[in-house]
Amino acid sequence: MKDIRTLSLDELKAYFETLREKPFRAKQIYDWLWSKNLHSIDEMTNISKDLRDQLSKDFTINPVSVDQLQKSSDGTIKNGVKLHDGLLVESVLIPTETRSTACVSSQVGCSLNCEFCATAKLKRMRNLEVAEIVDQVALIDRQSKLYFDRPLSNIVFMGMGEPMMNYKNVVEAIRKITEPEGLGMSPRRITVSTSGIPKMIKMLADEELKVKLAVSLHSAIEETRNDIMPFSSKFPLTEIMESLQYWYSKTGSQITFEYCVWGGINDKDEDIRALIKYCRKVPSKVNLIQYNPIGEGKFDHRSIKAEEKYVRELEKAGINVLVRRSRGGDIDAACGQLANKNGA
């Protein structure tokens, strides 16, 4: 049967018209599904039993479930999330003293080939559906309230998959997460992270969603970036920058560049100079991310000395830079490690 959550509000209204039910029934169902994130038609208490029975005959609800939950020594929680067809993705709750962040997935596997990312080693099986993305957020919100006594405060699309390669569903999920009739969360606390697909960045700018944008950059030298992120040869840095300038002109929101520093790869002075030059072309800041090894030898050499020099030179150039400490590394929940690995 069809999942009722694939229907829009207008489609629900049209369905109830065929039953000769009043249109407001559609709004009641929509509220149960998206605002309350209810997964059982039988529990829709303001709907008559006869109508609930009819809905159950015509539709189903396919919620996600936690197949395995792992807790890190630093408080991070990784969820192995089972989908209705048995496939698995991972999502992460990252707590700090003042906030809780959900790192959610958008695809089963990934269609890109970044050499330093464990998820890229997995075959892309399919895109996540809108409800499957929203369910991850609602699930982590409940976990945050349960374990940390506070609601979810931030959402990052930095889990498994490239969000821009599941563009339609990611955008619709963001609307469901942020609209008052949905989860009602602030779009300004949502960050969409992309490896850099110019056409889709421009499309996202035109959506007027008021979300933030992060770009997984790792080098502002074309040859170096293409070597560690082979797919990027299709998307030159000049084209990415043009799309980022368009993004800023449309949204007024600065871009975050995500950047790992590896010894022997991007730890030279010329790498730093290239990044500074690139950052100056659009209002931006840099997150230097602690790399999390996945067993690929050439990426296992974090250069702390070069990282410190990056910070000095970026600050000297007037560019905001933050060294982001890795979280959840002991349960393979940190950036680049999501690969459906079972912990001990």
mmCIF file of C-alpha atoms in Angstrom:
data_model
loop_
_atom_site.group_PDB
_atom_site.id
_atom_site.type_symbol
_atom_site.label_atom_id
_atom_site.label_comp_id
_atom_site.label_asym_id
_atom_site.label_seq_id
_atom_site.Cartn_x
_atom_site.Cartn_y
_atom_site.Cartn_z
ATOM 1 C CA MET A 1 0.000 0.000 0.000
ATOM 2 C CA LYS A 2 0.986 3.579 -0.521
ATOM 3 C CA ASP A 3 2.532 5.449 2.409
ATOM 4 C CA ILE A 4 0.048 8.170 3.320
ATOM 5 C CA ARG A 5 2.934 10.552 3.948
ATOM 6 C CA THR A 6 3.659 10.690 0.223
ATOM 7 C CA LEU A 7 0.440 12.698 -0.200
ATOM 8 C CA SER A 8 0.458 16.480 -0.089
ATOM 9 C CA LEU A 9 -2.166 18.370 1.883
ATOM 10 C CA ASP A 10 -4.070 19.071 -1.340
ATOM 11 C CA GLU A 11 -3.942 15.379 -2.271
ATOM 12 C CA LEU A 12 -5.278 14.470 1.164
ATOM 13 C CA LYS A 13 -8.134 16.919 0.660
ATOM 14 C CA ALA A 14 -8.908 15.365 -2.722
ATOM 15 C CA TYR A 15 -8.882 11.908 -1.120
ATOM 16 C CA PHE A 16 -11.360 12.949 1.557
ATOM 17 C CA GLU A 17 -13.584 14.477 -1.102
ATOM 18 C CA THR A 18 -13.859 11.026 -2.692
ATOM 19 C CA LEU A 19 -15.065 9.763 0.703
ATOM 20 C CA ARG A 20 -17.491 12.703 0.969
ATOM 21 C CA GLU A 21 -15.696 13.811 4.116
ATOM 22 C CA LYS A 22 -15.193 17.461 5.015
ATOM 23 C CA PRO A 23 -11.887 19.008 3.868
ATOM 24 C CA PHE A 24 -10.761 19.819 7.424
ATOM 25 C CA ARG A 25 -10.143 16.093 7.930
ATOM 26 C CA ALA A 26 -7.116 16.433 5.686
ATOM 27 C CA LYS A 27 -5.642 19.077 7.964
ATOM 28 C CA GLN A 28 -6.213 16.844 10.997
ATOM 29 C CA ILE A 29 -4.386 13.946 9.353
ATOM 30 C CA TYR A 30 -1.589 16.220 8.130
ATOM 31 C CA ASP A 31 -1.083 17.479 11.685
ATOM 32 C CA TRP A 32 -0.813 13.945 13.059
ATOM 33 C CA LEU A 33 1.664 12.924 10.368
ATOM 34 C CA TRP A 34 3.998 15.917 10.269
ATOM 35 C CA SER A 35 3.576 18.051 13.391
ATOM 36 C CA LYS A 36 3.203 15.132 15.804
ATOM 37 C CA ASN A 37 5.219 12.659 13.690
ATOM 38 C CA LEU A 38 2.666 9.960 14.484
ATOM 39 C CA HIS A 39 3.251 6.547 12.934
ATOM 40 C CA SER A 40 -0.062 4.865 13.728
ATOM 41 C CA ILE A 41 -3.389 5.616 12.038
ATOM 42 C CA ASP A 42 -5.178 3.913 14.939
ATOM 43 C CA GLU A 43 -3.841 6.535 17.353
ATOM 44 C CA MET A 44 -5.402 9.482 15.513
ATOM 45 C CA THR A 45 -7.876 10.082 18.318
ATOM 46 C CA ASN A 46 -9.862 12.951 16.756
ATOM 47 C CA ILE A 47 -10.790 10.759 13.777
ATOM 48 C CA SER A 48 -13.724 8.345 13.934
ATOM 49 C CA LYS A 49 -12.969 4.640 14.075
ATOM 50 C CA ASP A 50 -14.766 4.043 10.779
ATOM 51 C CA LEU A 51 -12.623 6.647 9.072
ATOM 52 C CA ARG A 52 -9.451 5.271 10.677
ATOM 53 C CA ASP A 53 -10.393 1.827 9.394
ATOM 54 C CA GLN A 54 -10.877 3.219 5.892
ATOM 55 C CA LEU A 55 -7.512 4.979 6.016
ATOM 56 C CA SER A 56 -5.867 1.753 7.162
ATOM 57 C CA LYS A 57 -7.380 -0.085 4.196
ATOM 58 C CA ASP A 58 -6.106 2.511 1.723
ATOM 59 C CA PHE A 59 -2.727 3.521 3.163
ATOM 60 C CA THR A 60 0.160 2.479 5.329
ATOM 61 C CA ILE A 61 2.862 4.369 7.238
ATOM 62 C CA ASN A 62 6.474 3.261 6.841
ATOM 63 C CA PRO A 63 8.414 4.774 9.753
ATOM 64 C CA VAL A 64 12.131 4.376 10.294
ATOM 65 C CA SER A 65 13.328 2.444 13.337
ATOM 66 C CA VAL A 66 16.549 2.269 15.336
ATOM 67 C CA ASP A 67 18.310 -0.969 14.435
ATOM 68 C CA GLN A 68 21.299 -0.231 16.665
ATOM 69 C CA LEU A 69 22.132 2.610 19.048
ATOM 70 C CA GLN A 70 25.700 3.350 20.086
ATOM 71 C CA LYS A 71 26.863 5.862 22.691
ATOM 72 C CA SER A 72 30.265 7.535 22.558
ATOM 73 C CA SER A 73 32.348 8.417 25.601
ATOM 74 C CA ASP A 74 31.802 12.094 24.711
ATOM 75 C CA GLY A 75 27.989 11.767 24.740
ATOM 76 C CA THR A 76 27.501 11.456 20.997
ATOM 77 C CA ILE A 77 24.801 8.974 19.965
ATOM 78 C CA LYS A 78 24.891 7.127 16.651
ATOM 79 C CA ASN A 79 21.741 5.520 15.323
ATOM 80 C CA GLY A 80 21.739 2.682 12.848
ATOM 81 C CA VAL A 81 18.428 3.546 11.174
ATOM 82 C CA LYS A 82 16.483 0.794 9.437
ATOM 83 C CA LEU A 83 14.221 1.798 6.557
ATOM 84 C CA HIS A 84 11.002 0.069 5.515
ATOM 85 C CA ASP A 85 12.792 -1.985 2.839
ATOM 86 C CA GLY A 86 15.463 -3.216 5.257
ATOM 87 C CA LEU A 87 18.206 -0.871 4.071
ATOM 88 C CA LEU A 88 20.234 1.017 6.663
ATOM 89 C CA VAL A 89 21.512 4.554 7.081
ATOM 90 C CA GLU A 90 23.108 6.299 10.032
ATOM 91 C CA SER A 91 22.239 9.493 11.866
ATOM 92 C CA VAL A 92 23.988 11.121 14.787
ATOM 93 C CA LEU A 93 23.011 13.191 17.827
ATOM 94 C CA ILE A 94 25.874 15.501 18.786
ATOM 95 C CA PRO A 95 25.396 17.170 22.189
ATOM 96 C CA THR A 96 27.310 20.091 23.683
ATOM 97 C CA GLU A 97 26.699 21.898 26.946
ATOM 98 C CA THR A 98 24.201 24.252 25.345
ATOM 99 C CA ARG A 99 22.754 22.574 22.265
ATOM 100 C CA SER A 100 21.942 19.337 20.477
ATOM 101 C CA THR A 101 22.711 18.859 16.794
ATOM 102 C CA ALA A 102 21.246 16.218 14.491
ATOM 103 C CA CYS A 103 23.446 14.980 11.673
ATOM 104 C CA VAL A 104 21.077 13.359 9.194
ATOM 105 C CA SER A 105 21.505 11.276 6.059
ATOM 106 C CA SER A 106 19.943 11.931 2.668
ATOM 107 C CA GLN A 107 20.932 8.823 0.690
ATOM 108 C CA VAL A 108 21.574 5.129 1.291
ATOM 109 C CA GLY A 109 25.261 5.108 0.425
ATOM 110 C CA CYS A 110 26.668 7.870 -1.785
ATOM 111 C CA SER A 111 27.015 8.509 -5.498
ATOM 112 C CA LEU A 112 30.241 10.527 -5.132
ATOM 113 C CA ASN A 113 33.767 9.208 -4.739
ATOM 114 C CA CYS A 114 35.618 11.303 -2.181
ATOM 115 C CA GLU A 115 38.590 9.118 -1.311
ATOM 116 C CA PHE A 116 38.742 10.136 2.351
ATOM 117 C CA CYS A 117 35.106 9.334 3.177
ATOM 118 C CA ALA A 118 33.896 5.943 4.382
ATOM 119 C CA THR A 119 30.379 6.526 3.056
ATOM 120 C CA ALA A 120 31.794 6.972 -0.453
ATOM 121 C CA LYS A 121 32.984 3.360 -0.304
ATOM 122 C CA LEU A 122 29.362 2.241 -0.171
ATOM 123 C CA LYS A 123 27.269 1.771 -3.277
ATOM 124 C CA ARG A 124 24.432 4.284 -3.541
ATOM 125 C CA MET A 125 21.331 2.156 -3.193
ATOM 126 C CA ARG A 126 18.663 4.869 -3.335
ATOM 127 C CA ASN A 127 17.616 8.321 -2.228
ATOM 128 C CA LEU A 128 15.839 8.719 1.081
ATOM 129 C CA GLU A 129 12.183 9.647 0.935
ATOM 130 C CA VAL A 130 10.907 12.872 2.489
ATOM 131 C CA ALA A 131 9.368 11.098 5.476
ATOM 132 C CA GLU A 132 12.550 9.089 6.090
ATOM 133 C CA ILE A 133 14.537 12.315 6.403
ATOM 134 C CA VAL A 134 11.948 13.944 8.660
ATOM 135 C CA ASP A 135 11.765 10.799 10.809
ATOM 136 C CA GLN A 136 15.505 11.027 11.512
ATOM 137 C CA VAL A 137 15.060 14.564 12.805
ATOM 138 C CA ALA A 138 12.026 13.713 14.946
ATOM 139 C CA LEU A 139 13.823 10.642 16.304
ATOM 140 C CA ILE A 140 16.878 12.629 17.362
ATOM 141 C CA ASP A 141 14.682 15.349 18.849
ATOM 142 C CA ARG A 142 13.086 12.695 21.079
ATOM 143 C CA GLN A 143 16.519 11.331 22.017
ATOM 144 C CA SER A 144 17.770 14.794 22.920
ATOM 145 C CA LYS A 145 14.806 15.320 25.227
ATOM 146 C CA LEU A 146 15.262 11.863 26.754
ATOM 147 C CA TYR A 147 19.014 11.909 27.325
ATOM 148 C CA PHE A 148 19.778 15.637 27.662
ATOM 149 C CA ASP A 149 16.456 17.138 28.770
ATOM 150 C CA ARG A 150 16.298 19.620 25.904
ATOM 151 C CA PRO A 151 14.886 19.700 22.376
ATOM 152 C CA LEU A 152 16.959 19.488 19.248
ATOM 153 C CA SER A 153 18.495 22.863 18.390
ATOM 154 C CA ASN A 154 20.425 22.367 15.142
ATOM 155 C CA ILE A 155 20.272 20.146 12.061
ATOM 156 C CA VAL A 156 23.088 19.443 9.607
ATOM 157 C CA PHE A 157 22.723 17.511 6.374
ATOM 158 C CA MET A 158 26.180 16.017 6.755
ATOM 159 C CA GLY A 159 25.325 12.340 7.156
ATOM 160 C CA MET A 160 25.389 9.662 4.476
ATOM 161 C CA GLY A 161 24.925 10.846 0.905
ATOM 162 C CA GLU A 162 25.145 14.083 -1.053
ATOM 163 C CA PRO A 163 22.030 16.181 -0.284
ATOM 164 C CA MET A 164 22.120 17.901 -3.669
ATOM 165 C CA MET A 165 21.837 14.509 -5.379
ATOM 166 C CA ASN A 166 18.497 14.028 -3.612
ATOM 167 C CA TYR A 167 17.511 17.613 -4.127
ATOM 168 C CA LYS A 168 13.723 17.416 -4.403
ATOM 169 C CA ASN A 169 13.251 15.246 -1.328
ATOM 170 C CA VAL A 170 15.760 17.183 0.790
ATOM 171 C CA VAL A 171 14.062 20.497 -0.007
ATOM 172 C CA GLU A 172 10.607 19.078 0.722
ATOM 173 C CA ALA A 173 11.899 17.535 3.969
ATOM 174 C CA ILE A 174 13.275 20.922 5.032
ATOM 175 C CA ARG A 175 9.860 22.450 4.402
ATOM 176 C CA LYS A 176 8.207 19.739 6.515
ATOM 177 C CA ILE A 177 10.782 20.286 9.274
ATOM 178 C CA THR A 178 10.397 24.067 9.331
ATOM 179 C CA GLU A 179 6.791 24.870 8.462
ATOM 180 C CA PRO A 180 4.407 25.618 11.359
ATOM 181 C CA GLU A 181 2.215 22.702 10.214
ATOM 182 C CA GLY A 182 5.273 20.438 10.433
ATOM 183 C CA LEU A 183 7.949 20.176 13.115
ATOM 184 C CA GLY A 184 8.154 23.976 13.331
ATOM 185 C CA MET A 185 11.955 24.186 13.640
ATOM 186 C CA SER A 186 13.912 27.293 12.621
ATOM 187 C CA PRO A 187 15.410 27.102 9.104
ATOM 188 C CA ARG A 188 18.291 29.292 10.263
ATOM 189 C CA ARG A 189 19.446 26.400 12.428
ATOM 190 C CA ILE A 190 19.665 24.046 9.444
ATOM 191 C CA THR A 191 22.857 23.632 7.417
ATOM 192 C CA VAL A 192 22.954 21.853 4.076
ATOM 193 C CA SER A 193 26.439 20.518 3.361
ATOM 194 C CA THR A 194 27.424 19.812 -0.229
ATOM 195 C CA SER A 195 30.554 18.711 -2.019
ATOM 196 C CA GLY A 196 29.854 21.478 -4.504
ATOM 197 C CA ILE A 197 27.372 21.085 -7.365
ATOM 198 C CA PRO A 198 26.942 24.560 -8.879
ATOM 199 C CA LYS A 199 23.569 24.102 -10.579
ATOM 200 C CA MET A 200 21.975 22.741 -7.421
ATOM 201 C CA ILE A 201 23.502 25.439 -5.195
ATOM 202 C CA LYS A 202 21.817 28.055 -7.386
ATOM 203 C CA MET A 203 18.523 26.184 -7.253
ATOM 204 C CA LEU A 204 18.717 26.001 -3.461
ATOM 205 C CA ALA A 205 19.357 29.748 -3.312
ATOM 206 C CA ASP A 206 16.170 30.332 -5.295
ATOM 207 C CA GLU A 207 14.088 28.227 -2.876
ATOM 208 C CA GLU A 208 14.305 30.973 -0.213
ATOM 209 C CA LEU A 209 14.445 28.374 2.555
ATOM 210 C CA LYS A 210 16.668 30.550 4.793
ATOM 211 C CA VAL A 211 18.972 27.619 5.558
ATOM 212 C CA LYS A 212 22.757 27.831 5.782
ATOM 213 C CA LEU A 213 25.165 26.394 3.244
ATOM 214 C CA ALA A 214 28.426 24.534 3.813
ATOM 215 C CA VAL A 215 30.809 23.328 1.109
ATOM 216 C CA SER A 216 33.175 20.401 1.603
ATOM 217 C CA LEU A 217 36.222 22.021 -0.018
ATOM 218 C CA HIS A 218 39.508 20.553 1.347
ATOM 219 C CA SER A 219 41.577 22.273 -1.320
ATOM 220 C CA ALA A 220 41.308 25.448 -3.353
ATOM 221 C CA ILE A 221 43.820 24.082 -5.855
ATOM 222 C CA GLU A 222 42.020 22.365 -8.716
ATOM 223 C CA GLU A 223 44.492 19.538 -9.251
ATOM 224 C CA THR A 224 44.672 18.674 -5.560
ATOM 225 C CA ARG A 225 40.917 18.740 -5.096
ATOM 226 C CA ASN A 226 40.331 16.573 -8.149
ATOM 227 C CA ASP A 227 42.842 14.057 -6.835
ATOM 228 C CA ILE A 228 41.117 13.571 -3.464
ATOM 229 C CA MET A 229 37.564 14.198 -4.725
ATOM 230 C CA PRO A 230 37.623 12.764 -8.290
ATOM 231 C CA PHE A 231 34.002 13.656 -9.115
ATOM 232 C CA SER A 232 34.895 17.333 -8.674
ATOM 233 C CA SER A 233 36.638 17.373 -12.067
ATOM 234 C CA LYS A 234 33.109 17.874 -13.454
ATOM 235 C CA PHE A 235 32.624 20.968 -11.311
ATOM 236 C CA PRO A 236 35.585 23.403 -11.572
ATOM 237 C CA LEU A 237 36.302 25.642 -8.593
ATOM 238 C CA THR A 238 35.512 28.679 -10.738
ATOM 239 C CA GLU A 239 31.991 27.381 -11.403
ATOM 240 C CA ILE A 240 31.489 26.512 -7.742
ATOM 241 C CA MET A 241 32.564 30.017 -6.735
ATOM 242 C CA GLU A 242 30.197 31.592 -9.246
ATOM 243 C CA SER A 243 27.339 29.594 -7.716
ATOM 244 C CA LEU A 244 28.403 30.627 -4.209
ATOM 245 C CA GLN A 245 28.445 34.279 -5.201
ATOM 246 C CA TYR A 246 24.941 33.775 -6.582
ATOM 247 C CA TRP A 247 23.946 32.101 -3.301
ATOM 248 C CA TYR A 248 25.172 35.081 -1.294
ATOM 249 C CA SER A 249 23.513 37.607 -3.619
ATOM 250 C CA LYS A 250 20.176 35.803 -3.195
ATOM 251 C CA THR A 251 20.326 34.880 0.500
ATOM 252 C CA GLY A 252 22.778 37.240 2.194
ATOM 253 C CA SER A 253 24.056 34.173 4.066
ATOM 254 C CA GLN A 254 27.796 33.550 4.221
ATOM 255 C CA ILE A 255 29.205 30.194 3.190
ATOM 256 C CA THR A 256 31.090 27.802 5.452
ATOM 257 C CA PHE A 257 34.006 25.970 3.879
ATOM 258 C CA GLU A 258 34.720 22.600 5.489
ATOM 259 C CA TYR A 259 38.371 21.730 5.313
ATOM 260 C CA CYS A 260 40.599 18.900 6.552
ATOM 261 C CA VAL A 261 44.369 19.315 6.627
ATOM 262 C CA TRP A 262 46.425 16.266 5.670
ATOM 263 C CA GLY A 263 50.186 15.922 5.759
ATOM 264 C CA GLY A 264 51.638 15.595 2.276
ATOM 265 C CA ILE A 265 48.350 16.517 0.580
ATOM 266 C CA ASN A 266 47.280 20.086 1.393
ATOM 267 C CA ASP A 267 49.714 21.199 4.120
ATOM 268 C CA LYS A 268 51.937 23.511 2.090
ATOM 269 C CA ASP A 269 52.050 27.315 2.073
ATOM 270 C CA GLU A 270 50.641 27.384 -1.456
ATOM 271 C CA ASP A 271 47.572 25.476 -0.208
ATOM 272 C CA ILE A 272 46.981 28.102 2.465
ATOM 273 C CA ARG A 273 47.422 30.965 0.024
ATOM 274 C CA ALA A 274 44.964 29.355 -2.421
ATOM 275 C CA LEU A 275 42.342 28.959 0.295
ATOM 276 C CA ILE A 276 42.707 32.580 1.405
ATOM 277 C CA LYS A 277 42.378 33.770 -2.178
ATOM 278 C CA TYR A 278 39.276 31.621 -2.664
ATOM 279 C CA CYS A 279 37.635 32.786 0.556
ATOM 280 C CA ARG A 280 38.107 36.429 -0.381
ATOM 281 C CA LYS A 281 35.828 36.017 -3.385
ATOM 282 C CA VAL A 282 32.674 35.578 -1.282
ATOM 283 C CA PRO A 283 31.689 36.238 2.359
ATOM 284 C CA SER A 284 32.718 33.024 4.063
ATOM 285 C CA LYS A 285 34.257 31.312 7.051
ATOM 286 C CA VAL A 286 36.357 28.174 7.398
ATOM 287 C CA ASN A 287 35.768 25.154 9.611
ATOM 288 C CA LEU A 288 38.994 23.184 9.974
ATOM 289 C CA ILE A 289 37.735 19.684 10.656
ATOM 290 C CA GLN A 290 39.717 17.094 12.533
ATOM 291 C CA TYR A 291 40.001 14.179 10.141
ATOM 292 C CA ASN A 292 38.738 10.810 11.243
ATOM 293 C CA PRO A 293 40.774 7.910 9.816
ATOM 294 C CA ILE A 294 38.983 5.232 7.802
ATOM 295 C CA GLY A 295 42.035 3.102 7.053
ATOM 296 C CA GLU A 296 43.115 4.856 3.865
ATOM 297 C CA GLY A 297 46.823 5.370 4.519
ATOM 298 C CA LYS A 298 47.518 8.623 2.705
ATOM 299 C CA PHE A 299 44.739 10.399 4.626
ATOM 300 C CA ASP A 300 45.727 9.115 8.060
ATOM 301 C CA HIS A 301 48.330 11.806 8.598
ATOM 302 C CA ARG A 302 46.734 14.828 10.216
ATOM 303 C CA SER A 303 49.168 17.747 10.171
ATOM 304 C CA ILE A 304 48.575 19.694 13.382
ATOM 305 C CA LYS A 305 51.501 22.007 12.627
ATOM 306 C CA ALA A 306 50.028 22.899 9.233
ATOM 307 C CA GLU A 307 46.568 23.217 10.790
ATOM 308 C CA GLU A 308 47.931 25.778 13.249
ATOM 309 C CA LYS A 309 49.530 27.697 10.397
ATOM 310 C CA TYR A 310 46.236 27.683 8.502
ATOM 311 C CA VAL A 311 44.599 29.290 11.539
ATOM 312 C CA ARG A 312 47.296 31.960 11.856
ATOM 313 C CA GLU A 313 47.267 32.888 8.185
ATOM 314 C CA LEU A 314 43.477 32.865 7.826
ATOM 315 C CA GLU A 315 43.087 35.072 10.882
ATOM 316 C CA LYS A 316 45.808 37.389 9.605
ATOM 317 C CA ALA A 317 43.843 37.665 6.349
ATOM 318 C CA GLY A 318 40.688 38.584 8.289
ATOM 319 C CA ILE A 319 38.886 35.311 7.561
ATOM 320 C CA ASN A 320 36.931 33.696 10.378
ATOM 321 C CA VAL A 321 38.249 30.229 11.135
ATOM 322 C CA LEU A 322 37.196 27.600 13.649
ATOM 323 C CA VAL A 323 38.951 24.357 14.483
ATOM 324 C CA ARG A 324 36.146 21.886 14.942
ATOM 325 C CA ARG A 325 36.873 19.097 17.389
ATOM 326 C CA SER A 326 35.821 15.657 16.256
ATOM 327 C CA ARG A 327 32.966 13.980 18.120
ATOM 328 C CA GLY A 328 31.993 10.321 18.300
ATOM 329 C CA GLY A 329 35.190 8.937 16.793
ATOM 330 C CA ASP A 330 35.206 5.939 19.120
ATOM 331 C CA ILE A 331 31.924 4.681 17.614
ATOM 332 C CA ASP A 332 32.683 5.665 13.983
ATOM 333 C CA ALA A 333 30.176 8.498 14.225
ATOM 334 C CA ALA A 334 32.479 11.372 13.300
ATOM 335 C CA CYS A 335 32.691 13.229 9.975
ATOM 336 C CA GLY A 336 33.493 10.879 7.113
ATOM 337 C CA GLN A 337 33.081 7.693 9.153
ATOM 338 C CA LEU A 338 29.426 6.807 8.549
ATOM 339 C CA ALA A 339 29.465 3.464 6.796
ATOM 340 C CA ASN A 340 27.008 1.212 8.616
ATOM 341 C CA LYS A 341 29.754 -0.392 10.688
ATOM 342 C CA ASN A 342 28.629 -2.252 13.775
ATOM 343 C CA GLY A 343 30.314 -1.423 17.022
ATOM 344 C CA ALA A 344 31.448 -4.031 19.503
#
